[in-house]
């Protein structure tokens, strides 16, 4: 079933609703408690829209978009893989959300609205104008929906430089988001762009919105600080109070802790902040029902463990709306298709029941027609029951042990853009980034997974040579030397 919204064809196939149901029936199902499952809710997650106001469809490759680091040939109306988002793309993503699920319980929006351009080409006024335009669009399309919004590292000027003692953009952004913020939230937002509220005013449920840009390793303003704006202490105390009150909590932010899976060793948090974040999650894991972040532009997740090694919390990292090609050195195929994400959750316990990613194939959008469609559903794609920490551990186990699941995950990681084979090096990068949020443990994982792969390769090669020597005996000195080396290696591996 398809519809046309603001010039965009949208696939209405909702994974949890009857695909043949007309739109009126769909709306009734969502709002009528006698029809809908009373314990089931839905929320959207959108992130990293990165609007490039100067994007232009032109024959001049150097004049398409200032956000690209290289010439752009054959740009399309809906964007280009080298550029940040044109307004048509951002508009279509928000209206696609409206068409697919018009009445979500709430929306989470995890920041980064301005383009990847030098600071000299921006200003505080320009940043505020861009945040304001995107905010207004969301407010127009979802006028009665609660939005929990976090600022991204590109939502300030100069970019990533978030001070710990307030900023004019904190105050002005709070004004733009006034209809979404409770009065008590404004004070902490003006202090440091973070806040907490009861989730939809429900007893026993809480949303925590963090400003993790404080911890970004490109933020020169917080390098010498132990707790910028007192947010870590506030975070710890808020979770302690939630535990005392018997609450369950969602946590959202922009920059995630841990390591970026697409480039070995690349991390975002300053190490001292990364350690403290992990400690807080471990300490309060029993009240945390989910963590939701952006920044990486890729579709991934991370798992936090207790001291005894049990999975206790899962962090979902959502794909970006922007298709922009990253400028990280050495990273091949750094673009992705635009993506948006829908979560299904238990409105009583906040347990994540399922997750569906929708995407726009940008190539087809520019050459045929824009079609937002389901990319995958978590429970179906990876054969798990839900999105709890235990189920996400099961997903990780499948990625680690089954190459087919690994390849499927790798495809989704770029929102079905990079279809290359995920080799052993790639596997190690992804497995370790998901499993180990701590930097030291991540390095140990890289060594362990990498050496394991090397040992397996040598073992298979040696077995092959030994078998060949049995059936095809030869007297070459080189072969004899290699056979001896293989026998020694096999003996060592057996002893290990």
Short mmCIF file of C-alpha atoms in Angstrom, two decimals:
data_model
loop_
_atom_site.label_atom_id
_atom_site.label_comp_id
_atom_site.label_asym_id
_atom_site.label_seq_id
_atom_site.Cartn_x
_atom_site.Cartn_y
_atom_site.Cartn_z
CA UNK A 1 0.00 0.00 0.00
CA UNK A 2 1.56 3.27 -1.05
CA UNK A 3 0.75 6.94 -0.64
CA UNK A 4 2.08 10.24 -1.83
CA UNK A 5 3.04 12.80 0.80
CA UNK A 6 4.58 16.14 -0.13
CA UNK A 7 5.69 14.71 -3.45
CA UNK A 8 7.20 11.59 -1.86
CA UNK A 9 5.95 8.08 -2.44
CA UNK A 10 5.93 6.26 0.87
CA UNK A 11 5.66 2.54 1.49
CA UNK A 12 3.03 2.07 4.20
CA UNK A 13 3.97 -1.52 5.01
CA UNK A 14 4.04 -1.39 8.77
CA UNK A 15 5.59 -4.53 10.32
CA UNK A 16 3.13 -4.65 13.18
CA UNK A 17 -0.09 -3.76 11.34
CA UNK A 18 -2.10 -5.47 8.63
CA UNK A 19 -0.52 -4.48 5.34
CA UNK A 20 -3.85 -4.25 3.54
CA UNK A 21 -5.52 -2.06 6.14
CA UNK A 22 -6.73 1.30 4.77
CA UNK A 23 -5.35 4.46 6.30
CA UNK A 24 -8.52 5.24 8.28
CA UNK A 25 -8.44 1.81 9.85
CA UNK A 26 -4.78 2.23 10.68
CA UNK A 27 -5.52 5.49 12.50
CA UNK A 28 -8.36 3.89 14.43
CA UNK A 29 -6.11 1.04 15.43
CA UNK A 30 -3.55 3.45 16.81
CA UNK A 31 -5.94 5.62 18.81
CA UNK A 32 -8.62 3.16 19.92
CA UNK A 33 -7.51 1.31 23.08
CA UNK A 34 -10.17 -1.30 22.47
CA UNK A 35 -8.49 -2.20 19.20
CA UNK A 36 -4.82 -1.48 19.81
CA UNK A 37 -2.65 -3.59 22.07
CA UNK A 38 -2.89 -1.68 25.32
CA UNK A 39 0.68 -2.39 26.38
CA UNK A 40 2.35 -1.49 23.10
CA UNK A 41 3.69 1.92 22.10
CA UNK A 42 5.83 3.32 19.31
CA UNK A 43 8.41 6.05 18.99
CA UNK A 44 10.48 7.44 16.16
CA UNK A 45 14.20 8.11 16.30
CA UNK A 46 15.64 10.61 13.83
CA UNK A 47 19.18 11.94 13.85
CA UNK A 48 21.91 13.76 11.92
CA UNK A 49 19.83 15.51 9.28
CA UNK A 50 22.70 17.95 8.49
CA UNK A 51 20.86 20.42 6.30
CA UNK A 52 23.00 22.02 3.59
CA UNK A 53 21.03 25.16 2.60
CA UNK A 54 23.36 25.77 -0.34
CA UNK A 55 22.85 22.40 -2.01
CA UNK A 56 22.11 22.99 -5.68
CA UNK A 57 21.41 20.79 -8.67
CA UNK A 58 23.86 22.23 -11.17
CA UNK A 59 26.16 21.13 -13.97
CA UNK A 60 29.13 22.65 -12.17
CA UNK A 61 30.64 19.84 -10.03
CA UNK A 62 32.35 22.36 -7.77
CA UNK A 63 29.18 24.31 -7.01
CA UNK A 64 26.76 21.58 -5.94
CA UNK A 65 27.34 21.72 -2.18
CA UNK A 66 29.92 23.26 0.13
CA UNK A 67 29.61 20.21 2.40
CA UNK A 68 31.42 17.97 -0.09
CA UNK A 69 35.20 17.63 -0.02
CA UNK A 70 35.33 16.64 -3.69
CA UNK A 71 33.59 17.54 -6.97
CA UNK A 72 30.01 16.28 -7.30
CA UNK A 73 28.88 14.95 -10.65
CA UNK A 74 25.24 14.40 -11.59
CA UNK A 75 23.59 15.58 -8.35
CA UNK A 76 19.95 14.70 -7.86
CA UNK A 77 16.96 16.54 -6.46
CA UNK A 78 16.94 14.35 -3.37
CA UNK A 79 20.62 14.67 -2.56
CA UNK A 80 23.99 13.15 -3.33
CA UNK A 81 26.19 10.66 -1.50
CA UNK A 82 28.98 13.24 -1.27
CA UNK A 83 26.81 16.00 0.21
CA UNK A 84 24.77 16.83 3.24
CA UNK A 85 20.99 16.86 2.96
CA UNK A 86 19.06 19.24 0.73
CA UNK A 87 15.81 20.48 2.25
CA UNK A 88 13.83 18.17 -0.05
CA UNK A 89 15.45 15.16 1.65
CA UNK A 90 14.85 16.40 5.19
CA UNK A 91 11.27 17.31 4.35
CA UNK A 92 10.65 13.90 2.84
CA UNK A 93 12.10 12.09 5.87
CA UNK A 94 9.79 13.86 8.33
CA UNK A 95 6.75 13.40 6.12
CA UNK A 96 7.67 9.74 5.61
CA UNK A 97 7.56 9.30 9.39
CA UNK A 98 4.12 10.89 9.38
CA UNK A 99 2.91 8.64 6.58
CA UNK A 100 4.28 5.41 8.04
CA UNK A 101 3.18 6.00 11.64
CA UNK A 102 1.28 9.28 12.07
CA UNK A 103 0.57 9.02 15.80
CA UNK A 104 3.66 7.83 17.66
CA UNK A 105 3.73 8.05 21.42
CA UNK A 106 6.74 10.35 21.14
CA UNK A 107 9.80 11.17 19.01
CA UNK A 108 13.48 11.25 19.94
CA UNK A 109 15.72 13.56 17.92
CA UNK A 110 19.43 13.30 18.65
CA UNK A 111 20.85 16.35 16.94
CA UNK A 112 23.31 17.54 14.29
CA UNK A 113 21.38 19.86 12.00
CA UNK A 114 24.04 22.03 10.32
CA UNK A 115 26.23 21.03 7.35
CA UNK A 116 29.82 19.78 7.41
CA UNK A 117 31.41 23.06 6.39
CA UNK A 118 34.20 25.19 7.91
CA UNK A 119 33.35 27.34 10.91
CA UNK A 120 34.16 30.39 8.86
CA UNK A 121 31.13 29.71 6.68
CA UNK A 122 28.78 29.56 9.67
CA UNK A 123 27.82 31.78 12.61
CA UNK A 124 25.68 31.55 15.73
CA UNK A 125 22.83 33.12 13.78
CA UNK A 126 23.17 30.60 10.94
CA UNK A 127 23.28 27.64 13.35
CA UNK A 128 20.20 28.89 15.19
CA UNK A 129 18.35 29.48 11.92
CA UNK A 130 19.05 25.91 10.75
CA UNK A 131 18.01 24.37 14.08
CA UNK A 132 14.91 26.55 13.99
CA UNK A 133 13.88 25.49 10.50
CA UNK A 134 14.20 21.79 11.27
CA UNK A 135 12.42 22.23 14.60
CA UNK A 136 9.57 24.08 12.91
CA UNK A 137 9.19 21.33 10.32
CA UNK A 138 8.89 18.65 13.01
CA UNK A 139 6.43 20.82 14.96
CA UNK A 140 4.30 21.37 11.86
CA UNK A 141 4.20 17.70 10.86
CA UNK A 142 3.78 16.38 14.43
CA UNK A 143 2.03 19.29 16.21
CA UNK A 144 0.68 17.21 19.08
CA UNK A 145 3.58 14.80 19.55
CA UNK A 146 6.06 15.09 22.41
CA UNK A 147 9.64 15.37 21.13
CA UNK A 148 12.68 14.70 23.27
CA UNK A 149 15.57 16.47 21.57
CA UNK A 150 19.32 16.51 22.21
CA UNK A 151 21.87 18.87 20.72
CA UNK A 152 24.56 17.46 18.43
CA UNK A 153 28.17 18.59 18.18
CA UNK A 154 27.29 20.54 15.01
CA UNK A 155 24.53 22.46 16.77
CA UNK A 156 26.81 25.13 18.19
CA UNK A 157 29.33 27.63 16.89
CA UNK A 158 32.21 26.95 16.59
CA UNK A 159 31.28 23.30 16.03
CA UNK A 160 31.86 20.86 18.90
CA UNK A 161 32.86 23.64 21.34
CA UNK A 162 30.23 23.21 24.03
CA UNK A 163 31.08 25.27 27.13
CA UNK A 164 30.26 24.03 30.62
CA UNK A 165 29.02 27.40 31.87
CA UNK A 166 26.08 28.15 29.59
CA UNK A 167 25.86 29.57 26.08
CA UNK A 168 23.52 31.82 24.15
CA UNK A 169 22.64 28.91 21.86
CA UNK A 170 21.53 26.84 24.84
CA UNK A 171 19.08 29.61 25.74
CA UNK A 172 17.89 30.19 22.19
CA UNK A 173 17.48 26.50 21.44
CA UNK A 174 15.44 26.13 24.64
CA UNK A 175 13.14 28.83 23.28
CA UNK A 176 12.78 26.99 19.96
CA UNK A 177 11.89 23.81 21.85
CA UNK A 178 9.63 25.51 24.41
CA UNK A 179 6.58 23.45 23.44
CA UNK A 180 8.55 20.26 24.11
CA UNK A 181 10.25 21.27 27.37
CA UNK A 182 8.67 21.31 30.78
CA UNK A 183 9.37 24.38 32.88
CA UNK A 184 11.74 22.51 35.18
CA UNK A 185 13.77 21.29 32.21
CA UNK A 186 14.59 24.77 30.95
CA UNK A 187 16.96 25.57 33.83
CA UNK A 188 19.29 22.62 33.27
CA UNK A 189 19.03 23.04 29.51
CA UNK A 190 20.18 26.64 29.78
CA UNK A 191 22.98 25.50 32.07
CA UNK A 192 24.31 22.73 29.85
CA UNK A 193 21.73 21.50 27.29
CA UNK A 194 20.64 18.47 29.33
CA UNK A 195 17.46 17.66 31.23
CA UNK A 196 15.19 14.94 32.55
CA UNK A 197 11.42 14.49 32.61
CA UNK A 198 8.90 11.83 33.41
CA UNK A 199 8.28 10.07 30.13
CA UNK A 200 4.95 11.39 28.86
CA UNK A 201 4.15 12.37 32.47
CA UNK A 202 3.87 8.70 33.39
CA UNK A 203 4.68 7.56 36.90
CA UNK A 204 7.50 5.04 37.00
CA UNK A 205 9.00 6.14 33.66
CA UNK A 206 11.69 8.71 32.86
CA UNK A 207 13.58 10.21 29.95
CA UNK A 208 17.13 11.50 30.42
CA UNK A 209 18.51 13.77 27.69
CA UNK A 210 22.29 14.14 27.86
CA UNK A 211 24.71 16.60 26.34
CA UNK A 212 27.53 14.18 25.55
CA UNK A 213 29.16 16.81 23.36
CA UNK A 214 30.88 17.81 26.63
CA UNK A 215 32.85 14.58 26.39
CA UNK A 216 33.73 14.76 22.68
CA UNK A 217 37.47 14.59 22.08
CA UNK A 218 37.20 17.57 19.72
CA UNK A 219 35.78 19.79 22.46
CA UNK A 220 38.75 21.86 23.62
CA UNK A 221 36.65 23.60 26.27
CA UNK A 222 36.28 20.54 28.52
CA UNK A 223 39.69 18.86 28.28
CA UNK A 224 40.78 20.11 31.70
CA UNK A 225 37.42 19.55 33.40
CA UNK A 226 36.50 16.50 35.46
CA UNK A 227 32.73 16.97 35.18
CA UNK A 228 31.57 19.67 32.74
CA UNK A 229 28.47 21.48 34.07
CA UNK A 230 28.22 18.79 36.76
CA UNK A 231 26.33 16.61 34.29
CA UNK A 232 27.95 13.31 35.31
CA UNK A 233 27.07 13.83 38.97
CA UNK A 234 23.58 14.94 37.95
CA UNK A 235 23.28 11.84 35.69
CA UNK A 236 24.34 9.53 38.52
CA UNK A 237 22.01 11.18 41.03
CA UNK A 238 19.08 11.21 38.61
CA UNK A 239 19.45 7.48 38.04
CA UNK A 240 19.78 6.89 41.80
CA UNK A 241 16.51 8.74 42.40
CA UNK A 242 14.92 6.77 39.57
CA UNK A 243 15.98 3.54 41.25
CA UNK A 244 14.53 4.66 44.57
CA UNK A 245 11.27 5.63 42.88
CA UNK A 246 11.07 2.33 41.01
CA UNK A 247 11.34 4.05 37.61
CA UNK A 248 12.51 2.71 34.27
CA UNK A 249 14.60 5.06 32.18
CA UNK A 250 15.46 5.83 28.56
CA UNK A 251 18.70 7.71 27.90
CA UNK A 252 19.35 9.70 24.74
CA UNK A 253 22.27 11.76 23.50
CA UNK A 254 24.24 12.57 20.39
CA UNK A 255 27.88 11.48 20.66
CA UNK A 256 28.10 7.86 21.87
CA UNK A 257 30.83 6.36 24.03
CA UNK A 258 33.04 3.55 22.78
CA UNK A 259 34.76 3.05 19.44
CA UNK A 260 33.58 3.66 15.87
CA UNK A 261 33.28 0.32 14.09
CA UNK A 262 34.18 1.66 10.65
CA UNK A 263 37.71 2.81 11.50
CA UNK A 264 39.84 0.84 13.92
CA UNK A 265 40.70 2.68 17.11
CA UNK A 266 38.59 5.76 16.35
CA UNK A 267 36.69 6.91 19.41
CA UNK A 268 34.71 10.03 20.32
CA UNK A 269 34.80 10.41 24.13
CA UNK A 270 37.83 11.61 26.05
CA UNK A 271 38.95 8.51 27.92
CA UNK A 272 38.21 9.79 31.43
CA UNK A 273 34.62 10.50 30.43
CA UNK A 274 34.27 7.19 28.63
CA UNK A 275 35.24 5.31 31.80
CA UNK A 276 32.87 7.33 33.98
CA UNK A 277 29.96 6.81 31.59
CA UNK A 278 30.49 3.04 31.64
CA UNK A 279 30.65 3.05 35.44
CA UNK A 280 27.34 4.90 35.71
CA UNK A 281 25.60 2.54 33.28
CA UNK A 282 26.91 -0.52 35.14
CA UNK A 283 25.87 0.94 38.49
CA UNK A 284 22.31 1.73 37.41
CA UNK A 285 21.69 -0.86 34.70
CA UNK A 286 18.64 -2.27 36.49
CA UNK A 287 16.65 0.92 35.84
CA UNK A 288 17.90 1.59 32.28
CA UNK A 289 15.53 0.25 29.63
CA UNK A 290 17.39 1.60 26.60
CA UNK A 291 20.02 4.02 25.30
CA UNK A 292 19.64 5.84 21.97
CA UNK A 293 22.36 7.82 20.21
CA UNK A 294 23.45 9.12 16.80
CA UNK A 295 26.57 10.92 15.49
CA UNK A 296 28.15 7.99 13.65
CA UNK A 297 25.70 8.12 10.71
CA UNK A 298 25.79 4.32 10.75
CA UNK A 299 23.38 1.72 12.04
CA UNK A 300 24.93 -0.16 14.93
CA UNK A 301 24.63 -1.00 18.62
CA UNK A 302 26.76 -1.47 21.72
CA UNK A 303 26.42 -3.73 24.74
CA UNK A 304 27.34 -2.90 28.31
CA UNK A 305 28.25 -5.70 30.72
CA UNK A 306 28.26 -6.20 34.47
CA UNK A 307 31.52 -7.00 36.24
CA UNK A 308 30.73 -10.71 35.94
CA UNK A 309 30.33 -10.41 32.15
CA UNK A 310 26.54 -10.47 31.88
CA UNK A 311 24.92 -8.15 29.31
CA UNK A 312 23.03 -5.48 31.24
CA UNK A 313 22.25 -2.66 28.79
CA UNK A 314 22.04 -2.12 25.04
CA UNK A 315 22.73 1.13 23.20
CA UNK A 316 21.14 1.65 19.78
CA UNK A 317 22.98 3.95 17.37
CA UNK A 318 20.65 5.19 14.63
CA UNK A 319 21.56 5.87 11.00
CA UNK A 320 21.61 9.44 9.70
CA UNK A 321 19.27 11.20 7.34
CA UNK A 322 22.26 12.80 5.60
CA UNK A 323 24.01 10.63 3.00
CA UNK A 324 27.23 12.68 3.37
CA UNK A 325 30.53 10.91 2.75
CA UNK A 326 32.73 11.08 5.83
CA UNK A 327 36.13 12.73 5.59
CA UNK A 328 37.77 10.31 8.04
CA UNK A 329 41.09 9.41 6.44
CA UNK A 330 41.37 5.89 5.07
CA UNK A 331 37.70 5.03 5.33
CA UNK A 332 36.40 3.60 2.07
CA UNK A 333 32.75 3.92 1.05
CA UNK A 334 32.03 6.46 3.75
CA UNK A 335 28.52 7.31 2.53
CA UNK A 336 25.16 5.76 3.41
CA UNK A 337 21.56 5.88 2.35
CA UNK A 338 19.25 8.12 4.41
CA UNK A 339 17.56 6.28 7.27
CA UNK A 340 14.90 6.75 9.96
CA UNK A 341 13.99 4.36 12.75
CA UNK A 342 10.83 3.20 14.52
CA UNK A 343 10.79 1.44 17.89
CA UNK A 344 8.02 -0.67 19.37
CA UNK A 345 8.05 -0.74 23.17
CA UNK A 346 6.08 -1.93 26.17
CA UNK A 347 4.40 1.14 27.60
CA UNK A 348 4.34 -0.41 31.08
CA UNK A 349 7.96 -1.59 31.39
CA UNK A 350 9.67 0.41 28.57
CA UNK A 351 11.13 -2.85 27.28
CA UNK A 352 12.12 -2.55 23.62
CA UNK A 353 9.96 -5.06 21.78
CA UNK A 354 11.17 -4.45 18.23
CA UNK A 355 12.84 -1.98 15.92
CA UNK A 356 12.28 -1.22 12.25
CA UNK A 357 14.64 0.77 10.06
CA UNK A 358 13.25 2.58 7.03
CA UNK A 359 15.42 3.98 4.29
CA UNK A 360 15.51 5.89 1.05
CA UNK A 361 17.58 4.38 -1.76
CA UNK A 362 19.09 7.66 -2.91
CA UNK A 363 20.14 6.36 -6.31
CA UNK A 364 16.62 5.18 -7.11
CA UNK A 365 15.11 8.33 -5.64
CA UNK A 366 17.10 10.49 -8.03
CA UNK A 367 16.67 8.29 -11.09
CA UNK A 368 13.10 7.02 -10.59
CA UNK A 369 11.08 8.22 -7.61
CA UNK A 370 11.67 8.70 -3.87
CA UNK A 371 10.40 5.69 -1.95
CA UNK A 372 10.86 5.30 1.79
CA UNK A 373 10.56 1.61 2.58
CA UNK A 374 11.31 -0.90 5.28
CA UNK A 375 14.93 -1.97 5.28
CA UNK A 376 14.72 -4.54 8.07
CA UNK A 377 13.01 -5.46 11.31
CA UNK A 378 15.28 -6.45 14.19
CA UNK A 379 13.40 -9.54 15.40
CA UNK A 380 12.92 -10.94 11.91
CA UNK A 381 16.33 -10.12 10.45
CA UNK A 382 18.29 -11.55 13.37
CA UNK A 383 15.77 -14.04 14.76
CA UNK A 384 15.60 -12.65 18.32
CA UNK A 385 12.65 -12.08 20.62
CA UNK A 386 13.07 -8.36 21.32
CA UNK A 387 15.57 -5.54 21.79
CA UNK A 388 16.64 -6.25 25.37
CA UNK A 389 20.31 -6.54 26.32
CA UNK A 390 20.04 -10.33 26.31
CA UNK A 391 18.58 -10.38 22.81
CA UNK A 392 21.18 -7.93 21.51
CA UNK A 393 23.85 -10.22 22.98
CA UNK A 394 22.26 -13.02 20.94
CA UNK A 395 22.56 -10.80 17.85
CA UNK A 396 26.23 -10.21 18.63
CA UNK A 397 26.79 -13.95 19.05
CA UNK A 398 25.25 -14.55 15.63
CA UNK A 399 27.48 -11.89 14.04
CA UNK A 400 30.51 -13.43 15.68
CA UNK A 401 29.73 -17.01 14.68
CA UNK A 402 27.76 -16.83 11.42
CA UNK A 403 29.15 -15.08 8.35
CA UNK A 404 25.70 -14.73 6.80
CA UNK A 405 24.40 -12.76 9.78
CA UNK A 406 27.60 -10.72 9.81
CA UNK A 407 27.18 -9.81 6.16
CA UNK A 408 23.55 -8.88 6.71
CA UNK A 409 24.50 -6.62 9.62
CA UNK A 410 27.31 -5.07 7.54
CA UNK A 411 24.85 -4.20 4.79
CA UNK A 412 22.47 -2.57 7.27
CA UNK A 413 25.35 -0.71 8.92
CA UNK A 414 25.59 1.54 5.83
CA UNK A 415 21.82 1.53 5.29
CA UNK A 416 22.16 -0.82 2.31
CA UNK A 417 24.80 1.31 0.58
CA UNK A 418 28.05 -0.63 1.08
CA UNK A 419 27.46 -4.15 -0.22
CA UNK A 420 31.11 -5.27 -0.14
CA UNK A 421 32.18 -8.44 1.64
CA UNK A 422 32.93 -8.03 5.35
CA UNK A 423 36.27 -9.85 5.69
CA UNK A 424 38.05 -10.99 8.85
CA UNK A 425 39.54 -7.54 9.51
CA UNK A 426 36.08 -6.01 9.11
CA UNK A 427 34.54 -8.64 11.37
CA UNK A 428 37.05 -7.91 14.12
CA UNK A 429 36.37 -4.17 13.93
CA UNK A 430 32.63 -4.55 14.23
CA UNK A 431 32.57 -7.30 16.86
CA UNK A 432 35.00 -5.48 19.14
CA UNK A 433 33.27 -2.09 18.74
CA UNK A 434 29.94 -3.65 19.74
CA UNK A 435 31.29 -5.77 22.58
CA UNK A 436 33.84 -3.48 24.23
CA UNK A 437 32.92 0.12 25.05
CA UNK A 438 35.97 0.47 27.30
CA UNK A 439 39.05 1.49 25.31
CA UNK A 440 41.55 -0.87 26.97
CA UNK A 441 39.22 -3.85 26.64
CA UNK A 442 38.59 -2.87 23.02
CA UNK A 443 42.33 -3.03 22.30
CA UNK A 444 42.53 -6.44 23.96
CA UNK A 445 39.59 -7.59 21.84
CA UNK A 446 41.29 -6.43 18.65
CA UNK A 447 44.42 -8.38 19.59
CA UNK A 448 42.45 -11.46 20.60
CA UNK A 449 40.08 -11.56 17.63
CA UNK A 450 42.88 -10.65 15.22
CA UNK A 451 45.31 -13.28 16.47
CA UNK A 452 42.53 -15.86 16.46
CA UNK A 453 41.87 -15.11 12.80
CA UNK A 454 45.56 -15.31 11.93
CA UNK A 455 45.93 -18.62 13.79
CA UNK A 456 42.95 -20.08 11.96
CA UNK A 457 44.37 -19.02 8.60
CA UNK A 458 47.79 -20.52 9.37
CA UNK A 459 46.20 -23.68 10.69
CA UNK A 460 44.12 -24.19 7.56
CA UNK A 461 47.09 -23.46 5.31
CA UNK A 462 49.29 -25.87 7.22
CA UNK A 463 46.68 -28.61 7.11
CA UNK A 464 46.36 -28.08 3.37
CA UNK A 465 50.13 -28.34 2.85
CA UNK A 466 50.41 -31.42 5.07
CA UNK A 467 47.61 -33.16 3.17
CA UNK A 468 49.18 -32.25 -0.14
CA UNK A 469 52.53 -33.62 1.01
CA UNK A 470 50.90 -36.93 1.92
CA UNK A 471 49.33 -37.38 -1.50
CA UNK A 472 51.95 -35.59 -3.61
CA UNK A 473 55.35 -36.29 -1.98
CA UNK A 474 58.22 -34.09 -3.10
CA UNK A 475 61.88 -33.55 -2.25
CA UNK A 476 62.10 -29.80 -2.52
CA UNK A 477 64.05 -28.26 0.34
CA UNK A 478 61.65 -25.33 0.53
CA UNK A 479 58.66 -27.62 0.96
CA UNK A 480 60.40 -29.65 3.64
CA UNK A 481 61.24 -26.50 5.55
CA UNK A 482 57.67 -25.26 5.34
CA UNK A 483 56.33 -28.64 6.45
CA UNK A 484 58.58 -28.55 9.47
CA UNK A 485 57.44 -25.04 10.31
CA UNK A 486 53.82 -26.09 9.95
CA UNK A 487 54.30 -29.06 12.24
CA UNK A 488 55.87 -26.83 14.86
CA UNK A 489 53.04 -24.31 14.53
CA UNK A 490 50.41 -27.04 14.85
CA UNK A 491 52.15 -28.32 17.97
CA UNK A 492 52.22 -24.81 19.48
CA UNK A 493 48.57 -24.23 18.70
CA UNK A 494 47.61 -27.56 20.24
CA UNK A 495 49.55 -26.73 23.39
CA UNK A 496 47.89 -23.31 23.62
#
